[in-house]
Amino acid sequence: MARRRASHTRILLSYAFDYVTLVTLIAIWGYMSTLPPNFSRFALTDITLQYPIANPETVSYALACILSIVVPAGIITFWSLVIDFFRYRSTLRSRLWELNCGILGLALSITMTIVITTTLKAIVGRPRPDAIDRCQPAAGSTDGYPFGLSTVDVCTQTNRSVLEEGWRSWPSGHSSTAFAGLFYLSLYWAGKLSLYDNKGEVWKTVLVMFPTLGAGAIATSRLLDHRHHGTDVLFGSLLGVGTAWMAYRLYFPSLQDTAREGRAWSIRSWGETKVSPEVSDGIDGSMSREDESRVDVEIGDFRRRPTSSQPYANRGAAGYIPEEYALDEFREQEWGANLSSSNSRVKISGSSSNGSRLLREDDDNENVVDKGLGNASENPFRSSIE
């Protein structure tokens, strides 16, 4: 089966839809933010709505955007272009690929969150804890009869934006945006640091925790300023966590797939064209799905399974032994760099076609598969042995 290589034009076009979608979401957010909220009825005697307007806010909207969007974007950019270079000696093209996926995931998390938050604010129209102070009820106003509720008709507030903002309490926009950006950064770091690699390194946990802690502090400030009720902050935080996780998993593997060290998924298959097997694969240097399916290694005894066609056939090199260099070739194709353990070789012991063992010549009997290999569902080699 012919291998596949993605053309640069098709790759750009395939991911252009992602950016177009993001711009569309921003446009929807801009439109929804201009709509007046649904002014829910309220009770003038409700003490939960009688807090004064906090001025200034502990965390302003501008500061929340800087902490939740600009800071994560800057860290992702630095990590992709600088840290990855020293860790893998990867090419600039590979690092730009990682940057593209990292920023796309962050942008998707943020834009989905603000669109959902703004839409729900307008539909629900829940009064803020400082709603009555914003309303400025006319002197002598009382709640209606017989249900004991009032409408905004009793308000004397002349600043329409101040009044409308008083009915945009649920969910908390600061909370949802903070977790959408900073919890996404926690996921990004957890993947890059292989947090769940069974080594139990506490410093990794502490580092990964800080962005989420910052998001929690921003969300808590909304309670201290009496801008939101507790349920507003809780739902906004959960919304941000959910969108961050979904956006991260669109572009990056599971955190349990520690062998990949948080490297982004390869290019999309529908953006590829067929080329001969001798040609290298996509711009990120990863193996195509066809090549991944040719080599299947079981965890534990690493037994090769028979395939429908001869693996790595017709490579064109005299005396080429495919099984001997399969693992090293996969490393080079997957990361496009010389890893520290790339001088190891895989050889066959045994004679059975379905029972041959793949063992690595290694003096200290380290794990057969090095870092950089994914799980069997995505790559031909498992990340550990029994």
CSV table of C-alpha atoms in Angstrom, one decimal:
chain,number,residue,atom,x,y,z
A,1,MET,CA,0.0,0.0,0.0
A,2,ALA,CA,1.4,3.4,-0.9
A,3,ARG,CA,2.4,5.7,1.8
A,4,ARG,CA,0.8,9.2,2.0
A,5,ARG,CA,2.3,12.6,2.1
A,6,ALA,CA,0.3,15.7,2.8
A,7,SER,CA,0.8,18.6,0.4
A,8,HIS,CA,1.5,21.9,2.1
A,9,THR,CA,-1.4,23.5,0.3
A,10,ARG,CA,-3.9,20.9,1.5
A,11,ILE,CA,-2.6,21.1,5.0
A,12,LEU,CA,-3.0,24.9,5.1
A,13,LEU,CA,-6.5,24.6,3.6
A,14,SER,CA,-7.6,21.9,6.0
A,15,TYR,CA,-6.6,24.0,9.1
A,16,ALA,CA,-7.9,27.2,7.5
A,17,PHE,CA,-11.4,25.9,8.3
A,18,ASP,CA,-10.4,25.9,12.0
A,19,TYR,CA,-9.4,29.5,11.9
A,20,VAL,CA,-12.5,30.5,9.9
A,21,THR,CA,-14.6,28.7,12.5
A,22,LEU,CA,-12.8,30.7,15.3
A,23,VAL,CA,-13.4,34.0,13.5
A,24,THR,CA,-17.1,33.0,13.1
A,25,LEU,CA,-17.4,32.2,16.8
A,26,ILE,CA,-15.9,35.6,17.6
A,27,ALA,CA,-18.4,37.3,15.3
A,28,ILE,CA,-21.3,35.4,17.1
A,29,TRP,CA,-19.9,36.5,20.4
A,30,GLY,CA,-19.8,40.1,19.3
A,31,TYR,CA,-23.4,40.0,18.1
A,32,MET,CA,-24.7,38.2,21.2
A,33,SER,CA,-23.0,40.8,23.5
A,34,THR,CA,-25.0,43.6,21.9
A,35,LEU,CA,-28.4,41.9,22.7
A,36,PRO,CA,-30.1,43.1,25.9
A,37,PRO,CA,-30.6,40.4,28.6
A,38,ASN,CA,-33.9,38.9,29.5
A,39,PHE,CA,-34.8,41.0,32.5
A,40,SER,CA,-35.9,38.5,35.1
A,41,ARG,CA,-38.3,39.6,37.8
A,42,PHE,CA,-36.8,40.2,41.2
A,43,ALA,CA,-37.8,41.1,44.8
A,44,LEU,CA,-36.8,44.4,46.2
A,45,THR,CA,-36.6,42.7,49.6
A,46,ASP,CA,-34.2,40.0,48.4
A,47,ILE,CA,-31.1,40.6,50.5
A,48,THR,CA,-28.9,38.6,48.1
A,49,LEU,CA,-29.4,41.4,45.5
A,50,GLN,CA,-28.7,44.3,47.8
A,51,TYR,CA,-24.9,44.4,47.6
A,52,PRO,CA,-23.2,47.6,46.5
A,53,ILE,CA,-21.4,47.9,43.2
A,54,ALA,CA,-17.7,47.1,43.6
A,55,ASN,CA,-15.6,49.8,42.1
A,56,PRO,CA,-12.9,49.0,41.2
A,57,GLU,CA,-13.2,45.3,40.7
A,58,THR,CA,-10.5,43.1,42.2
A,59,VAL,CA,-9.8,41.6,38.7
A,60,SER,CA,-11.0,43.8,35.9
A,61,TYR,CA,-12.2,42.3,32.6
A,62,ALA,CA,-9.0,43.5,30.8
A,63,LEU,CA,-6.8,41.9,33.4
A,64,ALA,CA,-8.8,38.7,33.3
A,65,CYS,CA,-8.3,38.5,29.5
A,66,ILE,CA,-4.5,39.1,29.9
A,67,LEU,CA,-4.2,36.4,32.5
A,68,SER,CA,-6.5,33.9,30.8
A,69,ILE,CA,-5.6,34.4,27.1
A,70,VAL,CA,-2.4,36.4,26.6
A,71,VAL,CA,-0.3,34.6,29.3
A,72,PRO,CA,-1.2,31.0,28.2
A,73,ALA,CA,-0.6,32.0,24.5
A,74,GLY,CA,2.8,33.4,25.4
A,75,ILE,CA,3.8,30.3,27.4
A,76,ILE,CA,2.7,28.0,24.6
A,77,THR,CA,4.6,29.9,22.1
A,78,PHE,CA,7.8,29.9,24.2
A,79,TRP,CA,7.5,26.2,24.9
A,80,SER,CA,6.9,25.2,21.3
A,81,LEU,CA,9.7,27.3,19.8
A,82,VAL,CA,12.3,27.2,22.5
A,83,ILE,CA,11.8,24.4,25.0
A,84,ASP,CA,11.0,21.8,22.4
A,85,PHE,CA,14.1,22.7,20.5
A,86,PHE,CA,16.4,21.9,23.5
A,87,ARG,CA,14.4,18.8,24.4
A,88,TYR,CA,14.2,17.2,21.0
A,89,ARG,CA,16.5,19.2,18.7
A,90,SER,CA,13.5,19.3,16.4
A,91,THR,CA,13.3,21.3,13.2
A,92,LEU,CA,11.7,24.7,13.0
A,93,ARG,CA,8.9,23.2,10.9
A,94,SER,CA,8.1,20.7,13.6
A,95,ARG,CA,8.1,23.4,16.3
A,96,LEU,CA,5.8,25.6,14.2
A,97,TRP,CA,3.5,22.6,13.9
A,98,GLU,CA,3.4,22.2,17.6
A,99,LEU,CA,2.7,26.0,18.0
A,100,ASN,CA,-0.1,25.8,15.5
A,101,CYS,CA,-1.9,23.0,17.4
A,102,GLY,CA,-1.3,24.6,20.8
A,103,ILE,CA,-2.6,28.0,19.8
A,104,LEU,CA,-5.6,26.5,17.9
A,105,GLY,CA,-6.6,24.5,21.0
A,106,LEU,CA,-6.3,27.5,23.2
A,107,ALA,CA,-8.3,29.7,20.8
A,108,LEU,CA,-11.0,27.1,20.4
A,109,SER,CA,-11.3,26.7,24.2
A,110,ILE,CA,-11.6,30.5,24.7
A,111,THR,CA,-14.0,31.2,21.8
A,112,MET,CA,-16.4,28.4,22.5
A,113,THR,CA,-16.5,29.4,26.2
A,114,ILE,CA,-17.3,33.1,25.6
A,115,VAL,CA,-19.9,32.3,23.0
A,116,ILE,CA,-21.7,29.9,25.3
A,117,THR,CA,-21.3,32.2,28.3
A,118,THR,CA,-22.6,35.3,26.5
A,119,THR,CA,-25.5,33.4,25.0
A,120,LEU,CA,-26.6,32.0,28.3
A,121,LYS,CA,-26.3,35.4,30.0
A,122,ALA,CA,-28.6,36.9,27.5
A,123,ILE,CA,-31.2,34.1,27.6
A,124,VAL,CA,-31.3,33.6,31.4
A,125,GLY,CA,-31.0,37.2,32.5
A,126,ARG,CA,-30.3,36.4,36.2
A,127,PRO,CA,-29.9,39.5,38.5
A,128,ARG,CA,-26.4,40.1,40.0
A,129,PRO,CA,-25.9,40.5,43.7
A,130,ASP,CA,-25.6,44.2,43.1
A,131,ALA,CA,-28.7,44.4,40.8
A,132,ILE,CA,-30.7,46.7,43.1
A,133,ASP,CA,-27.9,49.1,43.4
A,134,ARG,CA,-27.7,49.2,39.6
A,135,CYS,CA,-31.4,49.5,39.3
A,136,GLN,CA,-31.8,52.5,41.6
A,137,PRO,CA,-35.6,51.9,42.3
A,138,ALA,CA,-37.8,54.9,42.5
A,139,ALA,CA,-38.6,56.1,46.0
A,140,GLY,CA,-41.5,54.3,47.6
A,141,SER,CA,-41.3,51.3,45.2
A,142,THR,CA,-42.7,48.1,46.5
A,143,ASP,CA,-42.9,44.6,45.2
A,144,GLY,CA,-45.9,43.7,43.0
A,145,TYR,CA,-49.0,41.9,44.2
A,146,PRO,CA,-49.9,39.1,44.6
A,147,PHE,CA,-46.6,37.4,43.7
A,148,GLY,CA,-44.3,39.9,45.4
A,149,LEU,CA,-42.0,40.5,42.5
A,150,SER,CA,-40.9,43.6,40.7
A,151,THR,CA,-39.7,44.4,37.1
A,152,VAL,CA,-37.1,46.8,35.7
A,153,ASP,CA,-39.9,49.3,35.3
A,154,VAL,CA,-39.3,50.4,38.9
A,155,CYS,CA,-35.6,51.3,38.0
A,156,THR,CA,-34.5,54.9,37.6
A,157,GLN,CA,-31.0,54.0,36.3
A,158,THR,CA,-30.3,56.2,33.2
A,159,ASN,CA,-27.2,54.4,32.1
A,160,ARG,CA,-28.6,51.5,30.1
A,161,SER,CA,-25.4,49.5,30.0
A,162,VAL,CA,-25.0,49.6,33.7
A,163,LEU,CA,-28.6,48.4,34.1
A,164,GLU,CA,-28.3,45.6,31.5
A,165,GLU,CA,-25.0,44.4,33.0
A,166,GLY,CA,-26.9,43.9,36.3
A,167,TRP,CA,-28.9,41.1,34.7
A,168,ARG,CA,-26.0,39.1,33.2
A,169,SER,CA,-25.1,37.1,36.3
A,170,TRP,CA,-25.3,33.5,35.2
A,171,PRO,CA,-22.9,32.1,34.3
A,172,SER,CA,-19.8,34.0,35.4
A,173,GLY,CA,-17.8,35.1,32.4
A,174,HIS,CA,-14.6,35.7,34.4
A,175,SER,CA,-14.8,32.2,35.8
A,176,SER,CA,-15.5,30.4,32.5
A,177,THR,CA,-12.8,32.4,30.6
A,178,ALA,CA,-10.2,31.9,33.3
A,179,PHE,CA,-10.6,28.1,33.4
A,180,ALA,CA,-10.9,27.9,29.6
A,181,GLY,CA,-7.5,29.5,29.2
A,182,LEU,CA,-5.6,28.6,32.4
A,183,PHE,CA,-6.9,25.0,32.8
A,184,TYR,CA,-6.0,24.5,29.2
A,185,LEU,CA,-2.5,25.6,30.0
A,186,SER,CA,-2.5,23.1,32.9
A,187,LEU,CA,-3.5,20.3,30.5
A,188,TYR,CA,-0.8,21.5,28.0
A,189,TRP,CA,1.9,21.4,30.7
A,190,ALA,CA,0.7,18.0,32.1
A,191,GLY,CA,1.1,16.5,28.6
A,192,LYS,CA,4.5,18.1,27.9
A,193,LEU,CA,5.9,17.0,31.3
A,194,SER,CA,4.4,13.4,31.0
A,195,LEU,CA,2.7,14.0,34.4
A,196,TYR,CA,1.3,10.5,34.6
A,197,ASP,CA,4.4,8.6,33.7
A,198,ASN,CA,4.3,6.5,37.0
A,199,LYS,CA,7.3,8.3,38.4
A,200,GLY,CA,5.5,10.4,40.9
A,201,GLU,CA,7.5,13.6,40.5
A,202,VAL,CA,5.8,16.1,42.8
A,203,TRP,CA,7.4,19.2,41.1
A,204,LYS,CA,5.5,18.4,38.0
A,205,THR,CA,2.2,18.4,39.8
A,206,VAL,CA,3.0,21.7,41.5
A,207,LEU,CA,3.9,23.3,38.2
A,208,VAL,CA,0.8,22.0,36.5
A,209,MET,CA,-1.4,23.1,39.4
A,210,PHE,CA,-0.4,26.8,39.2
A,211,PRO,CA,-2.5,27.8,36.2
A,212,THR,CA,-5.6,26.1,37.6
A,213,LEU,CA,-5.0,27.8,40.9
A,214,GLY,CA,-4.8,31.2,39.1
A,215,ALA,CA,-8.1,30.4,37.4
A,216,GLY,CA,-9.6,29.6,40.8
A,217,ALA,CA,-8.4,32.9,42.2
A,218,ILE,CA,-10.0,34.9,39.4
A,219,ALA,CA,-13.3,33.0,39.9
A,220,THR,CA,-13.2,33.6,43.6
A,221,SER,CA,-12.7,37.3,43.1
A,222,ARG,CA,-16.2,37.5,41.6
A,223,LEU,CA,-17.6,36.4,44.9
A,224,LEU,CA,-15.5,38.8,46.9
A,225,ASP,CA,-16.7,41.7,44.6
A,226,HIS,CA,-20.3,40.5,44.9
A,227,ARG,CA,-20.6,40.4,41.1
A,228,HIS,CA,-21.8,36.8,41.0
A,229,HIS,CA,-23.7,34.2,43.1
A,230,GLY,CA,-21.9,31.0,44.0
A,231,THR,CA,-23.8,29.0,41.4
A,232,ASP,CA,-22.7,31.5,38.7
A,233,VAL,CA,-19.1,30.9,39.6
A,234,LEU,CA,-19.4,27.2,39.9
A,235,PHE,CA,-21.2,26.7,36.5
A,236,GLY,CA,-18.8,29.1,34.8
A,237,SER,CA,-15.8,27.2,36.2
A,238,LEU,CA,-17.2,23.8,35.1
A,239,LEU,CA,-17.9,25.3,31.6
A,240,GLY,CA,-14.4,26.5,31.2
A,241,VAL,CA,-12.9,23.1,32.4
A,242,GLY,CA,-15.1,21.2,29.9
A,243,THR,CA,-14.3,23.4,26.9
A,244,ALA,CA,-10.6,23.4,27.8
A,245,TRP,CA,-10.5,19.6,28.0
A,246,MET,CA,-12.4,19.1,24.7
A,247,ALA,CA,-10.3,21.6,22.8
A,248,TYR,CA,-7.0,20.1,24.1
A,249,ARG,CA,-8.0,16.6,23.1
A,250,LEU,CA,-8.8,17.7,19.6
A,251,TYR,CA,-5.2,18.5,19.0
A,252,PHE,CA,-3.2,16.5,21.6
A,253,PRO,CA,-3.2,12.9,22.9
A,254,SER,CA,-4.5,11.7,26.2
A,255,LEU,CA,-2.5,12.6,29.3
A,256,GLN,CA,-2.1,8.9,30.0
A,257,ASP,CA,-0.3,8.5,26.7
A,258,THR,CA,2.9,9.7,28.4
A,259,ALA,CA,5.2,8.3,25.8
A,260,ARG,CA,4.2,11.0,23.3
A,261,GLU,CA,5.2,13.7,25.8
A,262,GLY,CA,2.3,15.9,24.8
A,263,ARG,CA,3.3,16.1,21.2
A,264,ALA,CA,0.4,17.2,18.9
A,265,TRP,CA,-1.5,14.8,16.7
A,266,SER,CA,-0.3,14.4,13.1
A,267,ILE,CA,-1.9,16.0,10.1
A,268,ARG,CA,-5.4,15.1,9.2
A,269,SER,CA,-5.7,12.2,6.8
A,270,TRP,CA,-8.1,13.9,4.5
A,271,GLY,CA,-5.4,16.5,3.8
A,272,GLU,CA,-3.1,14.0,2.3
A,273,THR,CA,-2.2,12.7,-1.2
A,274,LYS,CA,-0.7,9.3,-2.1
A,275,VAL,CA,2.9,9.1,-3.0
A,276,SER,CA,5.5,6.3,-3.3
A,277,PRO,CA,6.7,4.4,-0.2
A,278,GLU,CA,10.2,5.8,-0.6
A,279,VAL,CA,9.0,9.4,0.0
A,280,SER,CA,8.9,10.9,3.5
A,281,ASP,CA,5.5,11.5,5.2
A,282,GLY,CA,3.8,14.7,6.3
A,283,ILE,CA,5.3,18.0,7.3
A,284,ASP,CA,5.4,17.0,11.0
A,285,GLY,CA,7.5,13.9,10.1
A,286,SER,CA,5.0,11.4,11.5
A,287,MET,CA,4.1,8.0,10.1
A,288,SER,CA,1.0,7.6,8.0
A,289,ARG,CA,-1.9,5.4,9.2
A,290,GLU,CA,-1.0,2.9,6.6
A,291,ASP,CA,2.6,2.5,7.9
A,292,GLU,CA,1.4,2.3,11.4
A,293,SER,CA,-0.9,-0.6,10.6
A,294,ARG,CA,1.9,-2.6,9.1
A,295,VAL,CA,3.8,-3.1,12.3
A,296,ASP,CA,1.8,-4.4,15.3
A,297,VAL,CA,3.6,-5.2,18.5
A,298,GLU,CA,1.9,-6.8,21.5
A,299,ILE,CA,2.7,-5.5,25.0
A,300,GLY,CA,4.7,-7.8,27.1
A,301,ASP,CA,6.5,-10.2,24.8
A,302,PHE,CA,6.4,-7.9,21.8
A,303,ARG,CA,5.3,-10.6,19.4
A,304,ARG,CA,4.8,-9.6,15.8
A,305,ARG,CA,1.4,-10.3,14.3
A,306,PRO,CA,1.1,-11.5,10.7
A,307,THR,CA,-0.1,-8.8,8.3
A,308,SER,CA,-1.9,-9.0,5.0
A,309,SER,CA,1.1,-7.6,3.1
A,310,GLN,CA,4.8,-7.8,3.7
A,311,PRO,CA,5.8,-4.9,5.9
A,312,TYR,CA,8.2,-2.3,4.5
A,313,ALA,CA,8.4,-4.2,1.2
A,314,ASN,CA,10.4,-2.9,-1.8
A,315,ARG,CA,12.4,-0.2,0.1
A,316,GLY,CA,14.9,-0.3,-2.7
A,317,ALA,CA,18.0,-0.8,-0.4
A,318,ALA,CA,20.1,-3.9,-1.0
A,319,GLY,CA,20.3,-6.1,2.1
A,320,TYR,CA,17.7,-4.0,4.0
A,321,ILE,CA,16.4,-5.9,7.0
A,322,PRO,CA,13.0,-4.2,7.9
A,323,GLU,CA,12.6,-5.7,11.3
A,324,GLU,CA,16.1,-4.7,12.5
A,325,TYR,CA,15.6,-1.0,11.9
A,326,ALA,CA,11.8,-0.7,12.3
A,327,LEU,CA,11.9,0.9,15.7
A,328,ASP,CA,14.6,3.4,14.9
A,329,GLU,CA,13.0,4.3,11.6
A,330,PHE,CA,9.7,4.9,13.4
A,331,ARG,CA,11.5,7.2,15.9
A,332,GLU,CA,13.0,9.3,13.1
A,333,GLN,CA,9.7,9.5,11.2
A,334,GLU,CA,7.7,10.3,14.3
A,335,TRP,CA,9.8,13.2,15.6
A,336,GLY,CA,12.2,14.0,12.8
A,337,ALA,CA,15.1,14.2,15.3
A,338,ASN,CA,17.9,12.0,16.7
A,339,LEU,CA,16.7,11.0,20.2
A,340,SER,CA,19.2,10.1,22.9
A,341,SER,CA,18.5,6.4,22.5
A,342,SER,CA,18.3,6.3,18.7
A,343,ASN,CA,21.5,4.3,18.5
A,344,SER,CA,19.7,1.2,19.8
A,345,ARG,CA,18.6,-1.4,17.3
A,346,VAL,CA,15.9,-4.0,17.2
A,347,LYS,CA,16.6,-7.5,16.1
A,348,ILE,CA,14.6,-10.7,15.7
A,349,SER,CA,15.1,-13.8,17.9
A,350,GLY,CA,13.3,-17.0,17.1
A,351,SER,CA,12.1,-18.3,13.8
A,352,SER,CA,8.3,-18.4,13.9
A,353,SER,CA,6.6,-15.7,11.8
A,354,ASN,CA,4.0,-15.1,14.3
A,355,GLY,CA,6.0,-15.7,17.5
A,356,SER,CA,9.2,-13.8,16.8
A,357,ARG,CA,10.4,-11.6,19.6
A,358,LEU,CA,11.6,-8.0,19.1
A,359,LEU,CA,14.4,-7.3,21.6
A,360,ARG,CA,16.6,-4.3,21.8
A,361,GLU,CA,20.4,-4.6,22.3
A,362,ASP,CA,20.7,-2.7,25.5
A,363,ASP,CA,23.2,-3.1,28.3
A,364,ASP,CA,21.1,-1.9,31.2
A,365,ASN,CA,17.8,-3.6,30.1
A,366,GLU,CA,15.9,-0.4,29.9
A,367,ASN,CA,12.3,-0.4,28.5
A,368,VAL,CA,12.3,-1.5,24.9
A,369,VAL,CA,10.3,1.5,23.7
A,370,ASP,CA,11.7,4.9,24.3
A,371,LYS,CA,9.9,8.2,24.9
A,372,GLY,CA,8.2,9.6,21.8
A,373,LEU,CA,6.2,6.5,21.0
A,374,GLY,CA,2.4,6.5,21.5
A,375,ASN,CA,0.0,3.8,22.5
A,376,ALA,CA,-0.9,0.9,20.2
A,377,SER,CA,-4.0,2.5,19.0
A,378,GLU,CA,-2.0,5.3,17.4
A,379,ASN,CA,1.5,3.9,16.9
A,380,PRO,CA,3.0,0.4,16.2
A,381,PHE,CA,4.9,0.2,19.4
A,382,ARG,CA,3.7,0.1,22.9
A,383,SER,CA,5.3,2.4,25.6
A,384,SER,CA,6.2,-0.3,28.2
A,385,ILE,CA,6.8,-4.0,28.7
A,386,GLU,CA,6.0,-6.4,31.5
